[in-house]
Coordinates of N, CA, C and O in Angstrom, one line a residue:
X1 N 71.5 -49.3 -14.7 CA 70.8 -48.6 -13.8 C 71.4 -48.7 -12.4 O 71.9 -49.7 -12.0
X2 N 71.5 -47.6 -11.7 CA 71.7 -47.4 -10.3 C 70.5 -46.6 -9.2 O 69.6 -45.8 -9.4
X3 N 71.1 -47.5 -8.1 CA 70.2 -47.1 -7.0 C 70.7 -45.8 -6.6 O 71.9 -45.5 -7.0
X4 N 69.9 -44.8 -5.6 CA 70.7 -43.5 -4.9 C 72.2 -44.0 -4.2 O 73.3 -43.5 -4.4
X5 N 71.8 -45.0 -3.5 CA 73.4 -45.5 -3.1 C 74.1 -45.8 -3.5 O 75.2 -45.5 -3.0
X6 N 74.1 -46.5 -4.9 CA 75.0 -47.2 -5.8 C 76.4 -46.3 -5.5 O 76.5 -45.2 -5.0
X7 N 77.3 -47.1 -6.0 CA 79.1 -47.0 -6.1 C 79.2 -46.7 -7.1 O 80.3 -46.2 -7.4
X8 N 78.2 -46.8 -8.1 CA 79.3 -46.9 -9.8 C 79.9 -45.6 -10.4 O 79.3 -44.5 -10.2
X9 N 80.6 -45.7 -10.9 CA 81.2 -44.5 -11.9 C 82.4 -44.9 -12.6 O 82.9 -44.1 -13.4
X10 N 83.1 -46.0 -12.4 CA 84.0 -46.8 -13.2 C 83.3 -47.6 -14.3 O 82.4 -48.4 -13.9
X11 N 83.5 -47.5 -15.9 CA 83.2 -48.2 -16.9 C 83.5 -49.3 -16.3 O 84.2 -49.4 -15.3
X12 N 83.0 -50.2 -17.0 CA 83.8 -51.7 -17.0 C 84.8 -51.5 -18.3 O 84.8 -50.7 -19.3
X13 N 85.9 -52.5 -17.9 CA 87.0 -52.6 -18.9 C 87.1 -52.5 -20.2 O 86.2 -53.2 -20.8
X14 N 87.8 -51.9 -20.9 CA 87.1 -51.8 -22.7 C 85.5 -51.1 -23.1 O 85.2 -50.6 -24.2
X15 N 84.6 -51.2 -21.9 CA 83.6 -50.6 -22.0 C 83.8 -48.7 -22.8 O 84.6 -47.9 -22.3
X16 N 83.1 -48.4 -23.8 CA 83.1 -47.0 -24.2 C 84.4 -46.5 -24.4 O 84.9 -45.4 -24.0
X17 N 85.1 -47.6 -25.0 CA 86.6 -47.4 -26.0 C 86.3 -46.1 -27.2 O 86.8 -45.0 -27.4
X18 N 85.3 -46.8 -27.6 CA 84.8 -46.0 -28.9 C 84.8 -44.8 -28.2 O 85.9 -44.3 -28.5
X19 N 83.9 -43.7 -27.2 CA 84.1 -42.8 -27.1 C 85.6 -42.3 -26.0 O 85.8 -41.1 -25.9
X20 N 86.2 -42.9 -25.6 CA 87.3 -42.5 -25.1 C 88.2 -42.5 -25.9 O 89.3 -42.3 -25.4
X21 N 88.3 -42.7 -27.5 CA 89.6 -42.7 -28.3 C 89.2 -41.2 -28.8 O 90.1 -40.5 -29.3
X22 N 87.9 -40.6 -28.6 CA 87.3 -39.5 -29.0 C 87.6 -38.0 -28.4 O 87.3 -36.9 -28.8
X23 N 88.4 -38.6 -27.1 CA 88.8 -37.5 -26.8 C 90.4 -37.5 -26.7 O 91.2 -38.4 -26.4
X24 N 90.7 -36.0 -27.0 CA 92.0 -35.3 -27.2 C 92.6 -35.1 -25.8 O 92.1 -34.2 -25.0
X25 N 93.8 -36.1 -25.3 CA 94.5 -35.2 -24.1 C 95.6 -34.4 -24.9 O 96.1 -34.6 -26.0
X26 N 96.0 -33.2 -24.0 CA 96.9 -32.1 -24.5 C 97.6 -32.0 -23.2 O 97.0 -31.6 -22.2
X27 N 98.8 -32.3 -23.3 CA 99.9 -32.0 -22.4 C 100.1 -30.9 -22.2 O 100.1 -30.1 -23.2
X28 N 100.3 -30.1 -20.5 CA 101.0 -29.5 -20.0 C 99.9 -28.2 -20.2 O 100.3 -27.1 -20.1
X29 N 98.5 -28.6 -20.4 CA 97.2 -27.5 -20.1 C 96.6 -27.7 -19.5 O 95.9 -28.6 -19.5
X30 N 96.6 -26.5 -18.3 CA 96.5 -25.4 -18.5 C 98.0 -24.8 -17.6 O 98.4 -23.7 -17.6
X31 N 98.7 -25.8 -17.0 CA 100.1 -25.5 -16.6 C 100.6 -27.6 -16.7 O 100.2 -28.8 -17.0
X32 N 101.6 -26.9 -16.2 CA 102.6 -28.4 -16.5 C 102.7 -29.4 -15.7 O 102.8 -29.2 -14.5
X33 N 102.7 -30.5 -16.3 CA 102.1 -31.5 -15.4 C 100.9 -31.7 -15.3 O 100.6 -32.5 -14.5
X34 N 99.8 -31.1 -16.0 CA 98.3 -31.4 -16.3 C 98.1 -31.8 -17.8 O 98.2 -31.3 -18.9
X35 N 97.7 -33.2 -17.3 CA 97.5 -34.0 -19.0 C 95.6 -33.5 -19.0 O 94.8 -33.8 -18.1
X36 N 95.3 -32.8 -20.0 CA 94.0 -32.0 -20.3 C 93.2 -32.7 -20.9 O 93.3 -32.8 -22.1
X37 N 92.1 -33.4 -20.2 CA 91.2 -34.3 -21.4 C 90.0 -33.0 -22.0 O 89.4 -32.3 -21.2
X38 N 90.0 -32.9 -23.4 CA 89.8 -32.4 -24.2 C 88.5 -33.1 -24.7 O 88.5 -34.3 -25.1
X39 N 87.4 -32.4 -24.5 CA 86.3 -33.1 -25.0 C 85.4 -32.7 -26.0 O 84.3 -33.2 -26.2
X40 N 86.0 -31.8 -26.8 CA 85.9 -30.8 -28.0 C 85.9 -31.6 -28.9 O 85.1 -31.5 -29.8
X41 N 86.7 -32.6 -29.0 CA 87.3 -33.6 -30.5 C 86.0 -34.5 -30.8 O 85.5 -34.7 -31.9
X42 N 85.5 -35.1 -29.4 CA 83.9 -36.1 -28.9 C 83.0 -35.1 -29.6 O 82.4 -35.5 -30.6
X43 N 82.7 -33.8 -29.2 CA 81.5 -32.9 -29.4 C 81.1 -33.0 -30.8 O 79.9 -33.0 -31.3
X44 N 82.8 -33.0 -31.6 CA 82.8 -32.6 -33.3 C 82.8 -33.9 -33.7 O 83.4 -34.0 -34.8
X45 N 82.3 -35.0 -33.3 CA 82.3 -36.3 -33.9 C 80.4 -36.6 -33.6 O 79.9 -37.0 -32.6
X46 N 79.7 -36.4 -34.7 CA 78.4 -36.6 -34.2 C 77.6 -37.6 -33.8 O 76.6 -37.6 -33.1
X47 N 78.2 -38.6 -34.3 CA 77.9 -39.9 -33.6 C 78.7 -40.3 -32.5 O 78.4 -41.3 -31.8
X48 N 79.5 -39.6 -32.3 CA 80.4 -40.2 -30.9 C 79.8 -39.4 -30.0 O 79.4 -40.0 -29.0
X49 N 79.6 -38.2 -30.0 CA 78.3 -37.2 -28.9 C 77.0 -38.0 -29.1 O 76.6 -38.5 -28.1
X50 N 76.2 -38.3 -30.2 CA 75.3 -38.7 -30.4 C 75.1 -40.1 -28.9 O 74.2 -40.1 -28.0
X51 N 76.3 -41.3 -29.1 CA 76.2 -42.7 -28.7 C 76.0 -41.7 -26.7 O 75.1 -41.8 -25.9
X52 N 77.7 -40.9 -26.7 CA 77.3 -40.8 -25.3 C 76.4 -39.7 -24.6 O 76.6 -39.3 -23.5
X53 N 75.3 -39.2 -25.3 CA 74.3 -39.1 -24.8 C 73.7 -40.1 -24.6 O 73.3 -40.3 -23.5
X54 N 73.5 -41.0 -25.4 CA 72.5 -42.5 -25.2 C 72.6 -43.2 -24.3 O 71.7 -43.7 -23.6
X55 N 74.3 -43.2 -24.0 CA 74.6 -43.8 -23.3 C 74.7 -43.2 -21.8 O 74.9 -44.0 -20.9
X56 N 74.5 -41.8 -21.6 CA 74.4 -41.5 -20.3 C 73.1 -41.5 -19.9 O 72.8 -41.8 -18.7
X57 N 72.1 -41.1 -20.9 CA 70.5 -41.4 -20.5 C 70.4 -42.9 -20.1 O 70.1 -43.1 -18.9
X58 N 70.6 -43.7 -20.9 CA 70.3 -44.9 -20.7 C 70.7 -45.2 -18.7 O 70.0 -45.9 -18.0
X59 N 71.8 -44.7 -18.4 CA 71.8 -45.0 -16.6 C 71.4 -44.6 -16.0 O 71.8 -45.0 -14.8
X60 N 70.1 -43.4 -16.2 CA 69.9 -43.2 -15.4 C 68.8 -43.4 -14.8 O 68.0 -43.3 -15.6
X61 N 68.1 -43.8 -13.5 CA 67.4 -44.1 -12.8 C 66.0 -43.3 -12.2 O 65.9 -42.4 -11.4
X62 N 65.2 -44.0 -12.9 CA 63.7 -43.1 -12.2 C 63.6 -42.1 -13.4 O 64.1 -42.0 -14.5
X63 N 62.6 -41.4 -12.7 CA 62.1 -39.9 -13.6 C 62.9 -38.9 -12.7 O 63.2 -38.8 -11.5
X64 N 63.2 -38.1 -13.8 CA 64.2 -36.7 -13.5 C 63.7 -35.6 -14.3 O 63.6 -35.5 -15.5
X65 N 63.3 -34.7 -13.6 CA 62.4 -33.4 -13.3 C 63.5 -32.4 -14.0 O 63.1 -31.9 -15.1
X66 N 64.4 -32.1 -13.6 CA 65.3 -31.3 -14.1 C 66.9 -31.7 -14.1 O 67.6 -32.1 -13.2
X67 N 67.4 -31.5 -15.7 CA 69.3 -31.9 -15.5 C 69.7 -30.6 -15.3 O 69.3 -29.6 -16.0
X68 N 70.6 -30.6 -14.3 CA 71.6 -29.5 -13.8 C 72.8 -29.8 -14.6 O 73.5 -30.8 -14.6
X69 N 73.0 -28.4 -15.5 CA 74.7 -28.4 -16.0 C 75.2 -27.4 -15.2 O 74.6 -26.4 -14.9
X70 N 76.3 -27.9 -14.9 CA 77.5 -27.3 -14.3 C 78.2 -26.1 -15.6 O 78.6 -26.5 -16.7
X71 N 78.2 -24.9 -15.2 CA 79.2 -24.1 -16.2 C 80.1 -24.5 -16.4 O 80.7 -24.8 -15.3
X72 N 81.1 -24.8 -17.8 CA 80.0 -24.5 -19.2 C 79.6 -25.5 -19.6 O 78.4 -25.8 -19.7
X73 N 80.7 -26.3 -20.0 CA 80.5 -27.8 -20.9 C 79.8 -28.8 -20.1 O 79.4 -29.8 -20.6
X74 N 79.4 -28.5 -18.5 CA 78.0 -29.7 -18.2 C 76.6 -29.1 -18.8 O 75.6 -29.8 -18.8
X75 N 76.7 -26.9 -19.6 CA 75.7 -26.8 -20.1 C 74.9 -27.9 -21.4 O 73.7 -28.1 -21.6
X76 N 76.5 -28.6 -22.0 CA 76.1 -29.0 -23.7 C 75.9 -30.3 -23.1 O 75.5 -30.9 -24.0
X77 N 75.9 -30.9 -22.4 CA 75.7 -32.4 -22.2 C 74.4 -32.3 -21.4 O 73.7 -33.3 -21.6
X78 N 73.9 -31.5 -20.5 CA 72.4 -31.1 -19.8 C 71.2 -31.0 -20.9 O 70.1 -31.4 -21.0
X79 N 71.9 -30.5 -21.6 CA 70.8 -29.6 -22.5 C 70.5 -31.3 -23.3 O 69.4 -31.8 -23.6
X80 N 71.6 -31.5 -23.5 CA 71.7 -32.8 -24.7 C 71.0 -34.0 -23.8 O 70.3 -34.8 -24.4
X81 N 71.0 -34.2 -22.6 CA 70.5 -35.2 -21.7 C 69.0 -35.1 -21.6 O 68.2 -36.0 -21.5
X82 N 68.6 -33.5 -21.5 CA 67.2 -33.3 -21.2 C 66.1 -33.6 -22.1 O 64.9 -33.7 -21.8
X83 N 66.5 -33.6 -23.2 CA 65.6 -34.3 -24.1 C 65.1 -36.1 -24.3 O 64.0 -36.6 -24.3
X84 N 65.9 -36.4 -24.4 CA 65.6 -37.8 -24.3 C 64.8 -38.2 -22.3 O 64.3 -39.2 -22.0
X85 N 65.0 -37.4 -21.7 CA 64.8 -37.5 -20.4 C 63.5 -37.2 -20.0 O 63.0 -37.6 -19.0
X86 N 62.7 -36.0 -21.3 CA 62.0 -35.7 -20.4 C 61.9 -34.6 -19.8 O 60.8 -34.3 -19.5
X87 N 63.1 -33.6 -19.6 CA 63.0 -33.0 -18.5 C 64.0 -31.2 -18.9 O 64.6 -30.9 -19.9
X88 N 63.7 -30.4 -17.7 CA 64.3 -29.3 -18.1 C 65.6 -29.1 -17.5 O 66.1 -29.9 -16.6
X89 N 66.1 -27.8 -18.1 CA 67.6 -28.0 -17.9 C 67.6 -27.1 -16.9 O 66.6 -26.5 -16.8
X90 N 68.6 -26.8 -16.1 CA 68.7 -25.9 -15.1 C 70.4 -25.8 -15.1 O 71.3 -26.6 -15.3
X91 N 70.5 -24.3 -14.9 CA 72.0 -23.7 -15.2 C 72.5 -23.4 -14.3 O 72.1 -22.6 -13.5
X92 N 73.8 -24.1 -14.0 CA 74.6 -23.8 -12.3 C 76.0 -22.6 -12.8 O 77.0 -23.0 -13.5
X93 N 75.8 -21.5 -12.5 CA 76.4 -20.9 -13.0 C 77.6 -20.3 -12.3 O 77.5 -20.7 -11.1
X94 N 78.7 -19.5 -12.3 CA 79.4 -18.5 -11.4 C 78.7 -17.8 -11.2 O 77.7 -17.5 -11.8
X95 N 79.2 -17.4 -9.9 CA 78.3 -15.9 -9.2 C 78.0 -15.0 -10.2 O 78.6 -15.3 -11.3
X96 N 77.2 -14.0 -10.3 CA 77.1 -13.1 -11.0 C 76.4 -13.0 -12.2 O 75.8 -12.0 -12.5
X97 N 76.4 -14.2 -13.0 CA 76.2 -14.5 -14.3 C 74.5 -14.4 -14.7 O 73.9 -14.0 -15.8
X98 N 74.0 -14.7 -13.8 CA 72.5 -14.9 -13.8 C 71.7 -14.0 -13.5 O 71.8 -13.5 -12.4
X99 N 70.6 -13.6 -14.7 CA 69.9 -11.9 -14.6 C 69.2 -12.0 -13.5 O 68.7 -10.8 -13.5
X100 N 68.8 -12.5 -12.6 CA 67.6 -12.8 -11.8 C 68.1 -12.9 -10.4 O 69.4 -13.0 -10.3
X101 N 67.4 -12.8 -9.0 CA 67.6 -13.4 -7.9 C 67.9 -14.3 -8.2 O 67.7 -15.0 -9.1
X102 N 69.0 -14.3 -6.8 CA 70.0 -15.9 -7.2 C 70.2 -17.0 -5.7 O 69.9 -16.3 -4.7
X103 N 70.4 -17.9 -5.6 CA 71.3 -18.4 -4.3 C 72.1 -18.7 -4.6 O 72.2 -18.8 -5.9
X104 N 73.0 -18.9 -3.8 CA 74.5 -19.3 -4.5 C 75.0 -20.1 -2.9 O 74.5 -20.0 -1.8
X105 N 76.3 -20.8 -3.4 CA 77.3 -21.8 -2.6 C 78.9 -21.6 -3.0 O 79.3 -21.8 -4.1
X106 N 79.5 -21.2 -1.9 CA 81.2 -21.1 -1.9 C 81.4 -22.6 -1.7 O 80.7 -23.5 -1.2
X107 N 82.5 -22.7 -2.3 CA 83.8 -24.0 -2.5 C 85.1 -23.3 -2.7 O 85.5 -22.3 -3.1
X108 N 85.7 -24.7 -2.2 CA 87.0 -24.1 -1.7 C 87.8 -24.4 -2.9 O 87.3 -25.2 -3.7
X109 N 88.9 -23.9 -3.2 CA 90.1 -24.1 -4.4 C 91.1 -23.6 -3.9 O 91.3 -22.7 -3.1
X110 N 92.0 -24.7 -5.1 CA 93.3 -25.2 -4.6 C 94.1 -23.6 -3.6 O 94.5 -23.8 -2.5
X111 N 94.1 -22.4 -3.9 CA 94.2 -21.3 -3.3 C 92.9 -20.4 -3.3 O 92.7 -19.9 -4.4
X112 N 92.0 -20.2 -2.3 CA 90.9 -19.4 -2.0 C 89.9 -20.3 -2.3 O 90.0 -21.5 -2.3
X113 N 88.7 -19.4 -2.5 CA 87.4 -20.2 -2.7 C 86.8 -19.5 -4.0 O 87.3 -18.6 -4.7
X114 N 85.4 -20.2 -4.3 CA 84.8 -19.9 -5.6 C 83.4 -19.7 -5.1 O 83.1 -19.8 -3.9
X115 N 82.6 -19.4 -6.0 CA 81.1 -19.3 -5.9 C 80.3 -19.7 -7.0 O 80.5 -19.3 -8.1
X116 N 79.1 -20.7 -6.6 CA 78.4 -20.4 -7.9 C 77.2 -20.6 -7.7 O 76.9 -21.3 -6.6
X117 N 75.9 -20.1 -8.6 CA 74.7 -19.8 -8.5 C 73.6 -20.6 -8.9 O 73.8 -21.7 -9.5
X118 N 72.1 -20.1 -8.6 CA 71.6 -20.4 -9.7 C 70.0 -19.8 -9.3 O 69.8 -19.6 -8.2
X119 N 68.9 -19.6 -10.6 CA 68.2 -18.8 -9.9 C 67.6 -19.2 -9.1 O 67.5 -20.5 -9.1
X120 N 66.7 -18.3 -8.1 CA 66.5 -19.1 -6.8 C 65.0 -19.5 -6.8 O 64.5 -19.8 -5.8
X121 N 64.5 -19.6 -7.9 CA 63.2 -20.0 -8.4 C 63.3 -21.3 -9.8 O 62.2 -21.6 -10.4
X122 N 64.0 -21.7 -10.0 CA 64.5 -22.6 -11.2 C 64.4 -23.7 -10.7 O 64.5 -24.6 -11.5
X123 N 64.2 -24.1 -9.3 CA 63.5 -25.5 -8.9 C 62.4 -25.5 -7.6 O 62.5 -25.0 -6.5
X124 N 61.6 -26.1 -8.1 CA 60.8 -26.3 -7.4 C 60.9 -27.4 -6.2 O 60.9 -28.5 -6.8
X125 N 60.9 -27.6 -4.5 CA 61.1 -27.9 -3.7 C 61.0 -29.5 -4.3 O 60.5 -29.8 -5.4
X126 N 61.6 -30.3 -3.6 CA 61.0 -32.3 -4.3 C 61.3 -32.2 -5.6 O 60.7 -33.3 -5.8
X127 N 61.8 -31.9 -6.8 CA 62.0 -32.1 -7.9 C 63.3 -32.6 -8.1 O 64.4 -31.9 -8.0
X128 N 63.1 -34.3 -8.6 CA 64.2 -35.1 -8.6 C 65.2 -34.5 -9.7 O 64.6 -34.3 -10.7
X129 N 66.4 -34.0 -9.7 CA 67.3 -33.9 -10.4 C 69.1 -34.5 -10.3 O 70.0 -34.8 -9.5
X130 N 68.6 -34.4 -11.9 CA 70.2 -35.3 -12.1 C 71.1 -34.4 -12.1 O 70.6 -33.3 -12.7
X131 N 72.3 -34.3 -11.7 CA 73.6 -33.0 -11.6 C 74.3 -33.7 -13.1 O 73.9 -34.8 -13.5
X132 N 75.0 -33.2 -13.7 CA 75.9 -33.4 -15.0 C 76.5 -32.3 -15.3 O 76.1 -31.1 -15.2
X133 N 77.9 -33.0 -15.7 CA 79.2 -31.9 -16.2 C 79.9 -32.8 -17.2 O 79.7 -34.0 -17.2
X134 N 80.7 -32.2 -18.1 CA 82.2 -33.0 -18.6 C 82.7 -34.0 -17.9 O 82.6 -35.2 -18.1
X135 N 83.3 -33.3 -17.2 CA 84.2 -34.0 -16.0 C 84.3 -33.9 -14.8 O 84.6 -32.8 -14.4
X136 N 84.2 -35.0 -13.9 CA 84.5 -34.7 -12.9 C 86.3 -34.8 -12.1 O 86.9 -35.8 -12.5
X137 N 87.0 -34.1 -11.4 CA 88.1 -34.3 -10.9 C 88.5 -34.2 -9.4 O 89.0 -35.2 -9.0
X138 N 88.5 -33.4 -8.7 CA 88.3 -33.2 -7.4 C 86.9 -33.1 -6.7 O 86.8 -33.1 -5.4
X139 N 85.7 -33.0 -7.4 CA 84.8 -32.8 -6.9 C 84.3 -31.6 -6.3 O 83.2 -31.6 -5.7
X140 N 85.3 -30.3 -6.4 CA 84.7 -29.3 -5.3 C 83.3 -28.6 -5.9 O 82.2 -28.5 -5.3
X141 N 83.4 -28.2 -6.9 CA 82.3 -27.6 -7.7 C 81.0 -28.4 -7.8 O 79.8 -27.9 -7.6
X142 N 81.3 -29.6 -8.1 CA 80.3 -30.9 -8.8 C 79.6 -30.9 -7.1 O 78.4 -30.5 -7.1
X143 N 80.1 -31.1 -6.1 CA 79.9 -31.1 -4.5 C 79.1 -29.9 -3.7 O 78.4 -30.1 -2.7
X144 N 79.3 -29.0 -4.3 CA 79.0 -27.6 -4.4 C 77.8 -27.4 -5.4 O 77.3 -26.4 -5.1
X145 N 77.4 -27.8 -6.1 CA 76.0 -27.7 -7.0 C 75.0 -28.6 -6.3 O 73.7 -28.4 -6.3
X146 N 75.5 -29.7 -5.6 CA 75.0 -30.5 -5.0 C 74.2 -29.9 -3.8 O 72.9 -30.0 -3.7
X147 N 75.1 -29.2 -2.7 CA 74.7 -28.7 -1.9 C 73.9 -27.1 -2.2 O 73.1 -26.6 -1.4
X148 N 74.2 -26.7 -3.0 CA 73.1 -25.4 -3.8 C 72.0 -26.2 -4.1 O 71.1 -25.5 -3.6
X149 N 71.5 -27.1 -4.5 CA 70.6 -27.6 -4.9 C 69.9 -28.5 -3.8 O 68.7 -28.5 -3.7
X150 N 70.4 -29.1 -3.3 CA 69.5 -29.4 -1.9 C 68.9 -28.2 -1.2 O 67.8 -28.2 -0.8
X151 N 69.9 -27.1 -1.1 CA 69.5 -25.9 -0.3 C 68.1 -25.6 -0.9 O 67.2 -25.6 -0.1
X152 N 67.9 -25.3 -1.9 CA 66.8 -25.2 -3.0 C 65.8 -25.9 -2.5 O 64.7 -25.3 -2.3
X153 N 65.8 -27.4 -2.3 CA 64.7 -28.4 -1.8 C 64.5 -29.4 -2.6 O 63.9 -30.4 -2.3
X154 N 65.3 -29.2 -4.0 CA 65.8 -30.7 -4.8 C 66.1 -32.0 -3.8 O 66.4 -32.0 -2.6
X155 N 65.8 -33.4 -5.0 CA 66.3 -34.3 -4.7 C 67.4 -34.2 -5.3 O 67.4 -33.1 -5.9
X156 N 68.3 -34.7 -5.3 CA 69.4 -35.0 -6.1 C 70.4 -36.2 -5.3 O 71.0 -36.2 -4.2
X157 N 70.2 -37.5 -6.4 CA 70.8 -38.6 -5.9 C 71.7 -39.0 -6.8 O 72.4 -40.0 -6.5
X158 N 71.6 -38.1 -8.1 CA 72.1 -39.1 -9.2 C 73.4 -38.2 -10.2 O 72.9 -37.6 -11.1
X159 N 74.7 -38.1 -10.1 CA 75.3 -37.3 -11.3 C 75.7 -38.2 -12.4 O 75.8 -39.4 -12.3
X160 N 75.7 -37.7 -13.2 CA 76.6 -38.1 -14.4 C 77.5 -37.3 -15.0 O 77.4 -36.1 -14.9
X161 N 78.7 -37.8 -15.8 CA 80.3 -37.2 -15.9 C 80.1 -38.0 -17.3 O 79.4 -39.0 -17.3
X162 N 80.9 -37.4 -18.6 CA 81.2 -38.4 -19.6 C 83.0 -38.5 -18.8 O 83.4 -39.6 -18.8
X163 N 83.9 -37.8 -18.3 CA 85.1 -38.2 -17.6 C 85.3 -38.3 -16.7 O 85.1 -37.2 -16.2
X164 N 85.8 -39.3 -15.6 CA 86.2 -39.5 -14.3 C 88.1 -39.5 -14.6 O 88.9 -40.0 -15.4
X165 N 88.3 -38.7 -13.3 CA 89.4 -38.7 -13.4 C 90.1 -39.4 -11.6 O 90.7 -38.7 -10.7
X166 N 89.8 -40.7 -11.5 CA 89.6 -41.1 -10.4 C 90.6 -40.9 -9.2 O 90.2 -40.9 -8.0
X167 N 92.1 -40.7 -9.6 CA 92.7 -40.7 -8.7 C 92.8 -38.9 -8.1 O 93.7 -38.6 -7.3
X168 N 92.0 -38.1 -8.5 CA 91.9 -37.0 -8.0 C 90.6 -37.1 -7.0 O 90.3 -36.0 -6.5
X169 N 89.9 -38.2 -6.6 CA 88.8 -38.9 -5.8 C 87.1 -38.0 -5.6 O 86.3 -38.2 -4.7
X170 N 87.0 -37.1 -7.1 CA 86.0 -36.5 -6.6 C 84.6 -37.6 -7.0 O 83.6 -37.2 -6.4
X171 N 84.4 -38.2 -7.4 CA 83.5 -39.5 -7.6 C 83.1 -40.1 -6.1 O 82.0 -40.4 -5.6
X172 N 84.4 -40.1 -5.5 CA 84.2 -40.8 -4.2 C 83.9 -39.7 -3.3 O 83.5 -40.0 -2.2
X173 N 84.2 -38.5 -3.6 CA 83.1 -37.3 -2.7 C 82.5 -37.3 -2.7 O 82.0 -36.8 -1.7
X174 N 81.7 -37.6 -3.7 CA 80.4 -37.2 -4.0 C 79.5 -38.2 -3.3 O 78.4 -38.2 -2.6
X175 N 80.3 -39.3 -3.8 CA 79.5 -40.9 -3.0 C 79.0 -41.1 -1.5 O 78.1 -41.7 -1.0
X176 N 80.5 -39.9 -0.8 CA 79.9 -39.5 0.3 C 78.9 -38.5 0.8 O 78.4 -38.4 1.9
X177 N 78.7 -37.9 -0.3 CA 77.8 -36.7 0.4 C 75.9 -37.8 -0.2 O 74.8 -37.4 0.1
X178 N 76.3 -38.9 -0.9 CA 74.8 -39.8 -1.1 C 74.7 -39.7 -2.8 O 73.6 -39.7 -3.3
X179 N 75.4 -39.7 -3.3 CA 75.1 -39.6 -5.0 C 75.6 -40.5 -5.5 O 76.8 -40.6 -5.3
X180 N 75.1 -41.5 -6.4 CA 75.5 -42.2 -7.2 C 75.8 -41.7 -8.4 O 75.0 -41.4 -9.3
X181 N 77.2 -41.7 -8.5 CA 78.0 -41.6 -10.1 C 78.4 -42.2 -10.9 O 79.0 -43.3 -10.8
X182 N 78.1 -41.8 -12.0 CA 78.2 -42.6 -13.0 C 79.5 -41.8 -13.9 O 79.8 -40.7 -13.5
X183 N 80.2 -42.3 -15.1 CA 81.0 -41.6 -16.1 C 81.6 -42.8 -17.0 O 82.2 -43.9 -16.9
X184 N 81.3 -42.1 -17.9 CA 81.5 -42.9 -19.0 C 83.0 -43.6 -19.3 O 83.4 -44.7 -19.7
X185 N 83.7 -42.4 -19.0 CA 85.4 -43.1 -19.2 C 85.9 -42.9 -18.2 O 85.4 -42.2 -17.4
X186 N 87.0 -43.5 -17.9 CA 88.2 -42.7 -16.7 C 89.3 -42.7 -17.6 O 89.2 -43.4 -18.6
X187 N 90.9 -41.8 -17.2 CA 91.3 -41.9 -17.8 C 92.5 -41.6 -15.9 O 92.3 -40.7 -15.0
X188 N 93.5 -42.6 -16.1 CA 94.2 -42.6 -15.0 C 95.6 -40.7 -15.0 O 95.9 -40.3 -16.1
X189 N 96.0 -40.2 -14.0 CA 96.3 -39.3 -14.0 C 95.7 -38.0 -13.8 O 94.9 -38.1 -12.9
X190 N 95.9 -36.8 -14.3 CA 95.3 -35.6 -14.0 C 95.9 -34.4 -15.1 O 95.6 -33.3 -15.1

């Protein structure tokens, strides 16, 4: 368990071997020099999805009103968190994607910026929610749902990642903007 301040999002040592042998890196995707953690191999292993759902509910702190997935694959781990939790899922999507009135938030990337949405009725002001994705890596997106969803009138104190990819420091962005992160593996590089 963590507090809203908490630091954590490094496993302890050997901790969640079992699911880190579960995921596939693939060299030189999506260009070269990107080691690709692959978390498709985890999904198709049903007890290995099974444990790190358990194991990401199990950190989390307090009651949580709604899990936010990040498009796409924070959709399948939201969806998969919100049951055992309690709680409903809510979709952070790209601009555009969502049939309904929307708000949305730009973030910057590596050249230009991005946008992404969500409907502007899908939370209700004070409703503690947990942010979750795959992976976190630079943080701009994960940082960016954050600040869409405060705009909204959410709490949000708490993310969860089944991958940290630490030396790209978005864990430690986030820590600044007040979120306690958690992630199940790290895996050193990018």
């Amino acid at each position: 368990m963590f507090g809203a301040t908490s630091s954590i999002d490094a496993p302890a040592p050997g901790a969640n071997e079992d699911l880190k042998a579960l995921i596939r890196t693939i060299p030189d995707f999506p260009k070269p020099g990107i080691m690709f953690r692959d978390i498709t191999t985890l999904l198709l292993d049903a007890e290995g999805f099974a444990q790190c759902v358990a194991r990401m509910a199990a950190s989390v702190n307090g009651r949580i009103d709604l899990v936010a997935g990040i498009e796409a694959r924070g959709f399948l781990f939201a969806a998969a968190l919100a049951a055992p939790l309690k709680a409903g899922v809510l979709l952070i999507r790209k601009d555009g994607k969502l049939p309904g009135a929307t708000i949305a938030e730009d973030y910057a990337l590596e050249y230009g910026t991005d946008r992404i949405a969500m409907h502007e009725d899908a939370c209700a002001p004070g409703a503690n929610v947990l942010l979750v994705d795959d992976l976190i890596a630079t943080g701009g997106t994960a940082r960016a749902a954050v600040r869409l969803l405060r705009k909204a009138g959410a709490i949000v104190t708490q993310a969860q990642f089944v991958v940290d990819l630490p030396e790209l420091g978005g864990a430690d962005a986030l820590r600044e903007d007040g979120i306690a992160v958690a992630a199940l593996v790290a895996f050193e590089g990018h």
